[in-house]
Coordinates of C-alpha atoms and ligand atoms in Angstrom, one line a residue:
X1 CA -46.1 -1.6 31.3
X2 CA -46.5 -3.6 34.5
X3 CA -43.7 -6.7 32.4
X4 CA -41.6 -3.5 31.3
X5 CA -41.2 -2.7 35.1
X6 CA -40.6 -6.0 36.4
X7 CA -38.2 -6.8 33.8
X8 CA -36.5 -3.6 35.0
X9 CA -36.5 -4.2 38.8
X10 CA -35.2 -7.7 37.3
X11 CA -32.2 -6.2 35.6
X12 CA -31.6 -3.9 38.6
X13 CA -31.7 -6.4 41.1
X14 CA -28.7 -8.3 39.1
X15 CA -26.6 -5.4 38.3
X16 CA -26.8 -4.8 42.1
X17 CA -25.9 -8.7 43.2
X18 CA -23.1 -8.3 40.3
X19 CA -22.1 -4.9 41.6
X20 CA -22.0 -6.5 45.1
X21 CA -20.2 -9.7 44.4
X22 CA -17.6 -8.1 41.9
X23 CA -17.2 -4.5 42.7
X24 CA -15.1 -2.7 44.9
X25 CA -16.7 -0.4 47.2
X26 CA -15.8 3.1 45.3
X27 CA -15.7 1.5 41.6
X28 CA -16.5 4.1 38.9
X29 CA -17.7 1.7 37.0
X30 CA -20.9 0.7 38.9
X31 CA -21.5 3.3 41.3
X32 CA -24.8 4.6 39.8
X33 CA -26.3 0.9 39.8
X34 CA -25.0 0.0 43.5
X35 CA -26.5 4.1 44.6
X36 CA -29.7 4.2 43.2
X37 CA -31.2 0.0 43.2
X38 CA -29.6 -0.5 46.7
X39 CA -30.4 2.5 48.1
X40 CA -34.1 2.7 47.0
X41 CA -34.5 -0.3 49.0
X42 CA -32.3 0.3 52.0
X43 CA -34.0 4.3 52.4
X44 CA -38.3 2.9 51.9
X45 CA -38.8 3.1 55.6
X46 CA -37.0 6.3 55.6
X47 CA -38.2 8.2 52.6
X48 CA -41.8 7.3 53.4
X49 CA -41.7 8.1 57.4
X50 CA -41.1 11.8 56.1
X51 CA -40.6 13.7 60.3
X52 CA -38.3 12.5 62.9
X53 CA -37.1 13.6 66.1
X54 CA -33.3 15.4 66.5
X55 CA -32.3 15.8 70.2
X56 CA -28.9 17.4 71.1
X57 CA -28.0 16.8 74.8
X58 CA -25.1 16.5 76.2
X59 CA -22.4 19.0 78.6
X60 CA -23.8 22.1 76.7
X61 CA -26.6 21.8 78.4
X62 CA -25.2 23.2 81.6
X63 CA -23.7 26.4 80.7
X64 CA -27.2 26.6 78.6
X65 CA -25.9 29.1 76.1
X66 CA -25.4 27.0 72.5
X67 CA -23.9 24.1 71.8
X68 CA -20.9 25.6 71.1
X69 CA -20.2 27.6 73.9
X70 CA -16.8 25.7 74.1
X71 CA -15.5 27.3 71.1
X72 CA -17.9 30.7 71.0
X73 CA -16.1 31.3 74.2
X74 CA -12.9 29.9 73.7
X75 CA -12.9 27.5 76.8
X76 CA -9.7 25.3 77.4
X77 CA -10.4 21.6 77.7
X78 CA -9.8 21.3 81.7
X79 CA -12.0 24.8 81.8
X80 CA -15.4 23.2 80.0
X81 CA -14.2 19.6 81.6
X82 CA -16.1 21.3 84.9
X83 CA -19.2 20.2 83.5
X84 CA -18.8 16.7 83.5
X85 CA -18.7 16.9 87.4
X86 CA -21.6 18.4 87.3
X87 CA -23.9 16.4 85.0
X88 CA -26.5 14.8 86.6
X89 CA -30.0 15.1 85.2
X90 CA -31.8 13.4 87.9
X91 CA -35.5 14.4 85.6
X92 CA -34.2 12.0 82.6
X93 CA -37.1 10.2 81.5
X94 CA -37.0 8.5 78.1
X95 CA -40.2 7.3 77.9
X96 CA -41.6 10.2 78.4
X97 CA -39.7 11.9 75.5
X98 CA -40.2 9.0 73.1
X99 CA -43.8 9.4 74.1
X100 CA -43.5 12.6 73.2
X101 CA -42.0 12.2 70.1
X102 CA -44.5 9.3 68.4
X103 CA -47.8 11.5 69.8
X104 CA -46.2 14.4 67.8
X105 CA -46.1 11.9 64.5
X106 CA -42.3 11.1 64.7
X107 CA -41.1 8.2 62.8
X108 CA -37.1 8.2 63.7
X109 CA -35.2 9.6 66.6
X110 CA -31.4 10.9 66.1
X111 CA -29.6 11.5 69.3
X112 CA -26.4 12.9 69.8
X113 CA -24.2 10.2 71.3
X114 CA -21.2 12.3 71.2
X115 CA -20.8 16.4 69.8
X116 CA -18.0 18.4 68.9
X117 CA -17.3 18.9 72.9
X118 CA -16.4 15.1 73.1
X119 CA -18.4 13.8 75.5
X120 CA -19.4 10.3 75.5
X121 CA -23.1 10.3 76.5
X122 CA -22.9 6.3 76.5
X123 CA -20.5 3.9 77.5
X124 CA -17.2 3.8 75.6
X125 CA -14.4 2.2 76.2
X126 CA -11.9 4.5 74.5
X127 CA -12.3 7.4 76.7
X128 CA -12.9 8.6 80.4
X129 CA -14.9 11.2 79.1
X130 CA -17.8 9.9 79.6
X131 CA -21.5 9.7 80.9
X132 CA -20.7 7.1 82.8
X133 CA -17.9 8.6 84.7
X134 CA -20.4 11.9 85.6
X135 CA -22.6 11.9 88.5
X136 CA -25.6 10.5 86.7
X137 CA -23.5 7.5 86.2
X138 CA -25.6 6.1 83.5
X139 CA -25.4 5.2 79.8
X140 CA -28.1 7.4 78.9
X141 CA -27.7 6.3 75.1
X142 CA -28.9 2.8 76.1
X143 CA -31.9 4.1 78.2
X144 CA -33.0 5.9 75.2
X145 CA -32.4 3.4 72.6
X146 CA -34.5 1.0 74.6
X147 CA -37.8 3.7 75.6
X148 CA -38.0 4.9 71.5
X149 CA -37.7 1.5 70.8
X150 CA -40.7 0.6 72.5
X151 CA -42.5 3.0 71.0
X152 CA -42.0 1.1 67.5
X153 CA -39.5 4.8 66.5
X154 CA -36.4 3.6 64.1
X155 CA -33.4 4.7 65.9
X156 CA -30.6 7.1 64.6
X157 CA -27.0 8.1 66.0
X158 CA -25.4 11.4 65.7
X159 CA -21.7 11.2 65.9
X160 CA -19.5 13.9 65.7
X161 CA -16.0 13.7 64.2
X162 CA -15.2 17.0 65.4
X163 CA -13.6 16.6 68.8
X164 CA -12.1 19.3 70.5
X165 CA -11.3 17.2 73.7
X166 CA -9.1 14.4 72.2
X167 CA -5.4 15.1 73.1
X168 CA -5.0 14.2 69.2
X169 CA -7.5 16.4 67.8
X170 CA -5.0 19.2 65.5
X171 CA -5.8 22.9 67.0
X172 CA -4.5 25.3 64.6
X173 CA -8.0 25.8 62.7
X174 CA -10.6 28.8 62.5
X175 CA -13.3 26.9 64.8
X176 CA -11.4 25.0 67.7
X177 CA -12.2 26.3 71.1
X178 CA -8.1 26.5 71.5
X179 CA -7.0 28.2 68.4
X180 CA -5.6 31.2 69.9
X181 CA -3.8 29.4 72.4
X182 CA 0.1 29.5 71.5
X183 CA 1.0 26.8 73.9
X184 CA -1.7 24.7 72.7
X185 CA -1.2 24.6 69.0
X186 CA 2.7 24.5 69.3
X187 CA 1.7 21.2 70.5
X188 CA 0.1 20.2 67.6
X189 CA 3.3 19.0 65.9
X190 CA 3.1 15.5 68.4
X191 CA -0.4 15.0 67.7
X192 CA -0.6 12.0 66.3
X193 CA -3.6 11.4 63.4
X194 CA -3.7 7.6 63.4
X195 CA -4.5 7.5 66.9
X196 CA -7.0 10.0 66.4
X197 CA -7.9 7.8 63.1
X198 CA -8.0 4.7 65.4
X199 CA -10.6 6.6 68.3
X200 CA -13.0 7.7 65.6
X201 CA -13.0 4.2 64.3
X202 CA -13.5 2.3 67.5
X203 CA -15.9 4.6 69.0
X204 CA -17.9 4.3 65.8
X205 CA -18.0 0.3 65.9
X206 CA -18.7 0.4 69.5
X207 CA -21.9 2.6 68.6
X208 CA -22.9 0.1 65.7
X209 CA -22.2 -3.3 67.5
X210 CA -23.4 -2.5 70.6
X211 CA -26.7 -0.6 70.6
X212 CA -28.6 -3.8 68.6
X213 CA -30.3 -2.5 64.8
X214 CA -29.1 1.4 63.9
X215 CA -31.0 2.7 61.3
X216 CA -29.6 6.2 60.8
X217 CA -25.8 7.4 61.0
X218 CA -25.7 11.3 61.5
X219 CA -21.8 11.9 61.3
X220 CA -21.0 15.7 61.6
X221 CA -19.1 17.1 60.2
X222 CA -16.5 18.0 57.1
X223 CA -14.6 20.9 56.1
X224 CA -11.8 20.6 53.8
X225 CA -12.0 23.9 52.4
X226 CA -11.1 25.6 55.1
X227 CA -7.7 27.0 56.2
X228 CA -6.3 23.5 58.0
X229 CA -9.4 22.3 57.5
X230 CA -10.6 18.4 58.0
X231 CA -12.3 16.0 55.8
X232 CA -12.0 12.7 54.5
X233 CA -8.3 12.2 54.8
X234 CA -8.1 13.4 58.3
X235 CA -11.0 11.2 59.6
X236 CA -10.2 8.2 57.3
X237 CA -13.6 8.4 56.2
X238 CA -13.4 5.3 53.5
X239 CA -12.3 3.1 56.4
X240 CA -15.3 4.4 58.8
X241 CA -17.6 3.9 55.6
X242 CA -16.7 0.5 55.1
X243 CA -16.4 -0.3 58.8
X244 CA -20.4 1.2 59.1
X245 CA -21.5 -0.4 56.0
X246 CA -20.4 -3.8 57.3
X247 CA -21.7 -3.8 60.7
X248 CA -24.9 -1.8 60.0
X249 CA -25.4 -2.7 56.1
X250 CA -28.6 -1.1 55.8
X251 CA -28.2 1.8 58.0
X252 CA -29.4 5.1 56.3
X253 CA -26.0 7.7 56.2
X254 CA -25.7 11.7 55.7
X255 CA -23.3 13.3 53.8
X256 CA -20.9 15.0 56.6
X257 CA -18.0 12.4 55.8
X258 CA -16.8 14.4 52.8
X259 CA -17.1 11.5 50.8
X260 CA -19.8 13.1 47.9
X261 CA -18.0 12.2 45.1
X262 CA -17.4 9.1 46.0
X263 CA -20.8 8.1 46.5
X264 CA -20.6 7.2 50.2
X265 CA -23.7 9.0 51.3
X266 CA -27.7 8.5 51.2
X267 CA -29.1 11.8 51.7
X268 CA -28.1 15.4 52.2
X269 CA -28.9 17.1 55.1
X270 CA -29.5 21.0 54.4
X271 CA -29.6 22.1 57.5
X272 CA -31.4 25.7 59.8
X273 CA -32.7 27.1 56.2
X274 CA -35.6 25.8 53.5
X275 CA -34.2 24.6 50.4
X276 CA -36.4 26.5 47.6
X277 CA -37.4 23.3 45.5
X278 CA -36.2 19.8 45.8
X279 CA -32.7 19.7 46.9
X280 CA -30.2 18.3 43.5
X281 CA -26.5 16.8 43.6
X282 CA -24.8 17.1 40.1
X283 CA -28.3 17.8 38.7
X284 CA -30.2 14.9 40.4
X285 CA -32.9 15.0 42.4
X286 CA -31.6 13.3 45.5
X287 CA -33.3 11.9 49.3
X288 CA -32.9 15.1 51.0
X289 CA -33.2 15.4 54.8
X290 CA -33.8 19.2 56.3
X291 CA -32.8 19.7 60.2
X292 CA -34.3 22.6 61.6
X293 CA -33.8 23.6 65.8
X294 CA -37.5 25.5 67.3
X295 CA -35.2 28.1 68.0
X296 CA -31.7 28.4 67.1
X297 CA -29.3 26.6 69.0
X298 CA -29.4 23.1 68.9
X299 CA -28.8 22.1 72.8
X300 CA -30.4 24.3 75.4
X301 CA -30.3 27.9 75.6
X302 CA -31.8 29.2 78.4
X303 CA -31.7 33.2 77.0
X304 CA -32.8 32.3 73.5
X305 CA -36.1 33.6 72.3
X306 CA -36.6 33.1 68.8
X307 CA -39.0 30.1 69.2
X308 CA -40.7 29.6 65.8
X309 CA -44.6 29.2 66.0
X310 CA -46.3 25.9 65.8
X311 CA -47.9 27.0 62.8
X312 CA -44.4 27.8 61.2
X313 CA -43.5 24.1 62.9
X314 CA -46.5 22.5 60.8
X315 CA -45.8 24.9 57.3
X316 CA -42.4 23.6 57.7
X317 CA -43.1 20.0 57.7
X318 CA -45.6 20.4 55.3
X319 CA -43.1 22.6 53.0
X320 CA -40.4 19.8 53.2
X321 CA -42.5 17.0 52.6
X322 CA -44.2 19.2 49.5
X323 CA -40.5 19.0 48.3
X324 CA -39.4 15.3 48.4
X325 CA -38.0 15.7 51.5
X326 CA -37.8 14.7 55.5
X327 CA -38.0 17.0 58.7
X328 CA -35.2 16.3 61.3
X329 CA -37.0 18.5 64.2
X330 CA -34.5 19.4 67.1
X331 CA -35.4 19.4 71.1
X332 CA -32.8 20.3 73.1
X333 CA -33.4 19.1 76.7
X334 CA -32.4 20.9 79.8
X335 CA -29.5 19.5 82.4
X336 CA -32.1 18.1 84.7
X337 CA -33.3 15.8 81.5
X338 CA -36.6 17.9 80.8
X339 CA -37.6 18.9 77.4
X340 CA -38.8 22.7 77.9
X341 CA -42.4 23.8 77.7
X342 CA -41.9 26.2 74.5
X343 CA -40.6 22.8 72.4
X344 CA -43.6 20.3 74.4
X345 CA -46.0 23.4 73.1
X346 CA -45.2 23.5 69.5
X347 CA -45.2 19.2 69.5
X348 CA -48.2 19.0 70.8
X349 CA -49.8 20.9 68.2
X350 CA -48.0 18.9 65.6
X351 CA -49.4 16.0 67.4
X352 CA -52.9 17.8 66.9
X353 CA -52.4 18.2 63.1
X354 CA -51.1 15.6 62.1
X355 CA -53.6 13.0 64.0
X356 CA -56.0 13.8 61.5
X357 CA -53.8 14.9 58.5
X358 CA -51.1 12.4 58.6
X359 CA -52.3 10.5 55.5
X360 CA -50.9 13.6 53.4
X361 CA -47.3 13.6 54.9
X362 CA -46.6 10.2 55.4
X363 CA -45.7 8.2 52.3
X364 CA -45.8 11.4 50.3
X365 CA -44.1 13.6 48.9
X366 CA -44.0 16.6 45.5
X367 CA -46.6 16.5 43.8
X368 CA -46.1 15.5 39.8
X369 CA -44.5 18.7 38.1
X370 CA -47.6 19.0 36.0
X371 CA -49.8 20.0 38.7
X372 CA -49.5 23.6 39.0
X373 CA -49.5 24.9 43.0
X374 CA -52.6 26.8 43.9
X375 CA -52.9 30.2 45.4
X376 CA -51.5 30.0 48.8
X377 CA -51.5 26.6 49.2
X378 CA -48.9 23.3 49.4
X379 CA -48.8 20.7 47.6
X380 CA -48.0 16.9 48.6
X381 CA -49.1 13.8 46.4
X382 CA -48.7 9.8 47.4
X383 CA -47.8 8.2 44.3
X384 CA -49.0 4.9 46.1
X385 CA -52.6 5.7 46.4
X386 CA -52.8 8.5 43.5
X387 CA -54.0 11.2 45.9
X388 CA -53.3 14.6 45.6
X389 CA -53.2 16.7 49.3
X390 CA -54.0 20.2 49.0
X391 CA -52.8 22.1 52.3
X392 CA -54.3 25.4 52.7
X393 CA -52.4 27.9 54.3
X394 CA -54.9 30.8 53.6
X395 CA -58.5 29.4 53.4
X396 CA -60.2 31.4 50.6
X397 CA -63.7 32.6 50.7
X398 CA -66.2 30.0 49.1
X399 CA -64.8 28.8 46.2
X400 CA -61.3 27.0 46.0
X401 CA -59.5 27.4 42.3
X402 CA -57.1 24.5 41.4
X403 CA -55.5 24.9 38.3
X404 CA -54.9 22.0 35.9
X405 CA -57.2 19.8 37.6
X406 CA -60.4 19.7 35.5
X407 CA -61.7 16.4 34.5
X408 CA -58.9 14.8 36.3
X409 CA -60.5 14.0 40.1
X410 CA -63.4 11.6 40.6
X411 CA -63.2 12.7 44.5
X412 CA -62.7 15.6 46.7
X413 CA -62.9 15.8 50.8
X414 CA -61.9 17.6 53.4
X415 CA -58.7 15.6 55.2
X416 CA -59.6 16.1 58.7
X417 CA -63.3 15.1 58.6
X418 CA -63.6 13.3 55.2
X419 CA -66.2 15.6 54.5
X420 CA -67.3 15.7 50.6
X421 CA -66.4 18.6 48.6
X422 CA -69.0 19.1 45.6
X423 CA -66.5 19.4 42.4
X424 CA -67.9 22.4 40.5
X425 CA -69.5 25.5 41.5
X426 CA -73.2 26.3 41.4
X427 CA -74.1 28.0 37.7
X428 CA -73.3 31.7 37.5
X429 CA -71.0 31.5 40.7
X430 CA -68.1 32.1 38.5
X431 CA -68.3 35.0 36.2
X432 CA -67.1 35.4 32.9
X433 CA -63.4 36.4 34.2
X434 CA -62.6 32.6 33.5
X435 CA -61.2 31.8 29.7
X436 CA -63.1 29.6 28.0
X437 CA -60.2 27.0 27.3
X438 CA -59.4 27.0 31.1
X439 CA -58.5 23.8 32.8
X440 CA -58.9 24.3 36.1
X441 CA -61.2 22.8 38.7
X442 CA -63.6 24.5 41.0
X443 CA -64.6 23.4 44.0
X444 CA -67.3 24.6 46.4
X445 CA -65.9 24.8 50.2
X446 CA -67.2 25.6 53.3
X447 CA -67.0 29.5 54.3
X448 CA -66.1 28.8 57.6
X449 CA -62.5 27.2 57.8
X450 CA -61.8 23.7 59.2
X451 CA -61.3 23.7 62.6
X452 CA -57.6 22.7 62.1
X453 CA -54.4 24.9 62.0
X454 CA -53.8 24.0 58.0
X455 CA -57.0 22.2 56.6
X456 CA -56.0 19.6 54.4
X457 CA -57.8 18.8 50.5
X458 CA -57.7 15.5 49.9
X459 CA -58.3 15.0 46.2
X460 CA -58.6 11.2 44.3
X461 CA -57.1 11.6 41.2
X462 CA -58.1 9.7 38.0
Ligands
GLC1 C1 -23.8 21.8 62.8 C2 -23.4 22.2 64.2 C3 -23.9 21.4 65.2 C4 -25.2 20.7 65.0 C5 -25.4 20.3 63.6 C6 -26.8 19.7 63.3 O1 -23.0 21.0 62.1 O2 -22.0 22.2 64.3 O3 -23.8 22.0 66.5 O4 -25.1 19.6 65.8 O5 -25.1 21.2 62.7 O6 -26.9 19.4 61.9

C-alpha cells in the first residue's frame, strides 16, 4: 500500500513538472493532471482551515441599505459618487476585527478591495476613485492586510469585475444601476472594452504585487447568459488568469471568471443557500467554498432584521464542514469602521464553541460514505487522525444509537471535556426492539447535556 502511494505521488509529481514545462496553460490534453496534483497541494492550508472571515465594506455602507443600493435604486454615477465625500470612518480599527475574527476560529480573511460600485478601498493608481481621495484618506486595504497578518490569518482579496463607475463599463444590461437611462446607454457605442480590459488587468496586478503573499482571489462576478450579458470575453479572463497565476502562483481562485470549462478555477463558491450534499462539477466532487451574510445583505443594512441565530451560525459551519466544504462568514461593518453588535454576538459564540470543539472542524471534513448519519446529528471525520466527530444537534435521552459502528471504535469521549463515554449499554437497557444482526453501536451518555451549544462525540476509530 504505503510503495503503491508513493509510487503514485511519484508519477503525479512528474506529470505535473511535465505538464508545467511543456503544456500550455488551457491544454486539453493535461488539464486533469495539472487540476487535481497541483491543486491538492496549492489548496492544503485552505481545505484544512475549513471557516474564514468575508467582510464587505466599502461606500455602501453609508446609505446602509444593501450593497447594491446603486443599482436597487438606480442611482447615476455623480448621484452615489456623494458618498465618497463623505467616507470617513474615523472607528476603523483592524486589529480589533482581526482579533475578532481569529477568537471566533477564522483561518482566512477576504476583503472587498473594490465591489460592483467601483470604489477603490486601497490605493490604485488607475482611478481617482478611491479611498485615498475620501476624507479618511487612507489605504484601508493595507491597514488590514498588515493587523490579520499579525494575527497569523491567510489573507484573501475580493475583486469585483462588475464596475458600474468606469466610464467604459457597457450599460445596456438587466443589472447596471443606469440601464434605463437613454442618454446613458446611447453612449455605450464609444465605450471602449480594451481599456476597460486594460483597468481590470492593472488594478488586478496592482492588488497582487503590491499587498506582499495573497492567498485567496475572490473575483465576482460572470454572467454570459444574460441578455448583454458579461463573462470571459468581456473581462479577458484568460489574460487576468495568467496575469494572477504568475504573480501569485499559489493563490487559491473561485470560479466567478467564467472560465469552468477551462479549468481556471479551484473551488466553487455556492453562495446565501446550503448545498444539500457535497457540491459536484461534471460529476466530481470538487473543493467547495459556501459564503453566507448573518443577515442578508452583505455590506451594512441598518433596517435589516433577519439575523440568523448563533446556533444556526455554528449548525452552519458544522453542516459545511460535514460536507467537504469551507464557511466564508460575512460582517459587514458600519461607515464609522465598527462591526455591529448583532454580528460581534453571534462570533463570540462561535469563538465559545469552537475553543473546545475545534478539533472536529478543523482538518475535517465528510465523514466516509459508509458511516451512516445518526438521528439528529452531523457528521465530520479527519481522515488524518481516523476520528470520527459526532455533533449532536438534539441530545437524546441516555443512550446515543450510532448505526454501523459496532466493533469498529476502541474509544469514545465527549469533545469538550474529554470525558469517557462507556461503549455499550448496561444489560437489559435495550430491549428486544433491536434485530439480532444489528450493527450499530450503543453508547451510554450523560442525561444531562454538555454544557455547550452542540456537544461534540469524539469517537477513535479502529
Ligand atoms: C454576489 C453579489 C455581491 C456579493 C457576492 C458575495 O455576487 O453581487 O454583492 O459581494 O455575491 O459572494
Amino acid at each position: 500500500m504505503v510503495i503503491q502511494f508513493a509510487t503514485m505521488r511519484h508519477i503525479i509529481h512528474f506529470c505535473l513538472l511535465f505538464t508545467l514545462s511543456t503544456a500550455p496553460l488551457f491544454s486539453q490534453q493535461h488539464k486533469e493532471f495539472a487540476l487535481s496534483a497541483e491543486k491538492a497541494e496549492r489548496m492544503q492550508w485552505w481545505t484544512e482551515a475549513r471557516f474564514g472571515m468575508f467582510i464587505h465594506w466599502g461606500l455602501y455602507a453609508l446609505p446602509a441599505r444593501h450593497e447594491w443600493v446603486m443599482s436597487n435604486e438606480q442611482m447615476s454615477k455623480k448621484e452615489y459618487a456623494k458618498y465618497a465625500s463623505y467616507f470617513n470612518p474615523d472607528l476603523y480599527n483592524p486589529k480589533e476585527w482581526a482579533k475578532l475574527a481569529k477568537d471566533a476560529g477564522m483561518k482566512y480573511v477576504v476583503f472587498t478591495a473594490k465591489h460592483h460600485d467601483g470604489f477603490s478601498m486601497y490605493d490604485t493608481q488607475y482611478s481617482d476613485y478611491k479611498v485615498t481621495n475620501a476624507p479618511i484618506g487612507r489605504d484601508l486595504l493595507k491597514e488590514l492586510i498588515d493587523a490579520f497578518r499579525a494575527e497569523d490569518i491567510r489573507i484573501g482579496i475580493y475583486y469585483s469585475l462588475i464596475d458600474w463607475h468606469h466610464p467604459d463599463f457597457l450599460v445596456n444590461e438587466h443589472i447596471h444601476p443606469e440601464r434605463n437611462k437613454q442618454q446613458e446607454i446611447a453612449k455605450d457605442k464609444n465605450r471602449n472594452k480594451k481599456r476597460f480590459q486594460d483597468f481590470l488587468i492593472n488594478q488586478l496586478t496592482e492588488l497582487m504585487t503590491n499587498y506582499g503573499q495573497i492567498d485567496v482571489l475572490f473575483a465576482d462576478f460572470s454572467y454570459p447568459h444574460k441578455k448583454n450579458g458579461k463573462g470571459k470575453s468581456y473581462w479577458n479572463s484568460e489574460a487576468l488568469y495568467k496575469q494572477i497565476r504568475k504573480l501569485q502562483p499559489n493563490i487559491v481562485l473561485n470560479d466567478r471568471l467564467d472560465l469552468e470549462e477551462e479549468g481556471g478555477w479551484d473551488y466553487k463558491s455556492p453562495e446565501q443557500f446550503m448545498p444539500q450534499n457535497w457540491v459536484t462539477y461534471q460529476g466530481e466532487k470538487v473543493p467547495w467554498e459556501t459564503c453566507q451574510t448573518f443577515s442578508g445583505s452583505w455590506g451594512y443594512h441598518r433596517d435589516q432584521y433577519t439575523w440568523k441565530s448563533p446556533r444556526q451560525t455554528i449548525v452552519m459551519l458544522i453542516e459545511t464542514v460535514s460536507k467537504g466544504g469551507n464557511l466564508l462568514l460575512n460582517v459587514g461593518p458600519t461607515a464609522r469602521g465598527v462591526i455591529q453588535d448583532e454580528a460581534v454576538t453571534r462570533l463570540a459564540a462561535t469563538h465559545q464553541w469552537m475553543k473546545y470543539n475545534s478539533r472536529a472542524i478543523y482538518g475535517c471534513t465528510a465523514a466516509p460514505e459508509k458511516f451512516e448519519t445518526p438521528a439528529n446529528c452531523l457528521l465530520t471525520y479527519n481522515p488524518k487522525t481516523n476520528r470520527l466527530y459526532v455533533h449532536v444537534l438534539e441530545w437524546p435521552f441516555k443512550t446515543i444509537y450510532l448505526p454501523g459502528l459496532a466493533g469498529k471504535v476502541k474509544y469514545a469521549q465527549i469533545l469538550n471535556d474529554a470525558s469517557e463515554l462507556k461503549l455499550g449499554t448496561q444489560k437489559g437497557a435495550w430491549l428486544d426492539d433491536v434485530k439480532k444482526d444489528d450493527d450499530g453501536l450503543k453508547i451510554t451518555i450523560p442525561v444531562r447535556k454538555p454544557d455547550v451549544e452542540i456537544p461534540v462525540i469524539e469517537l477513535f476509530l479502529n
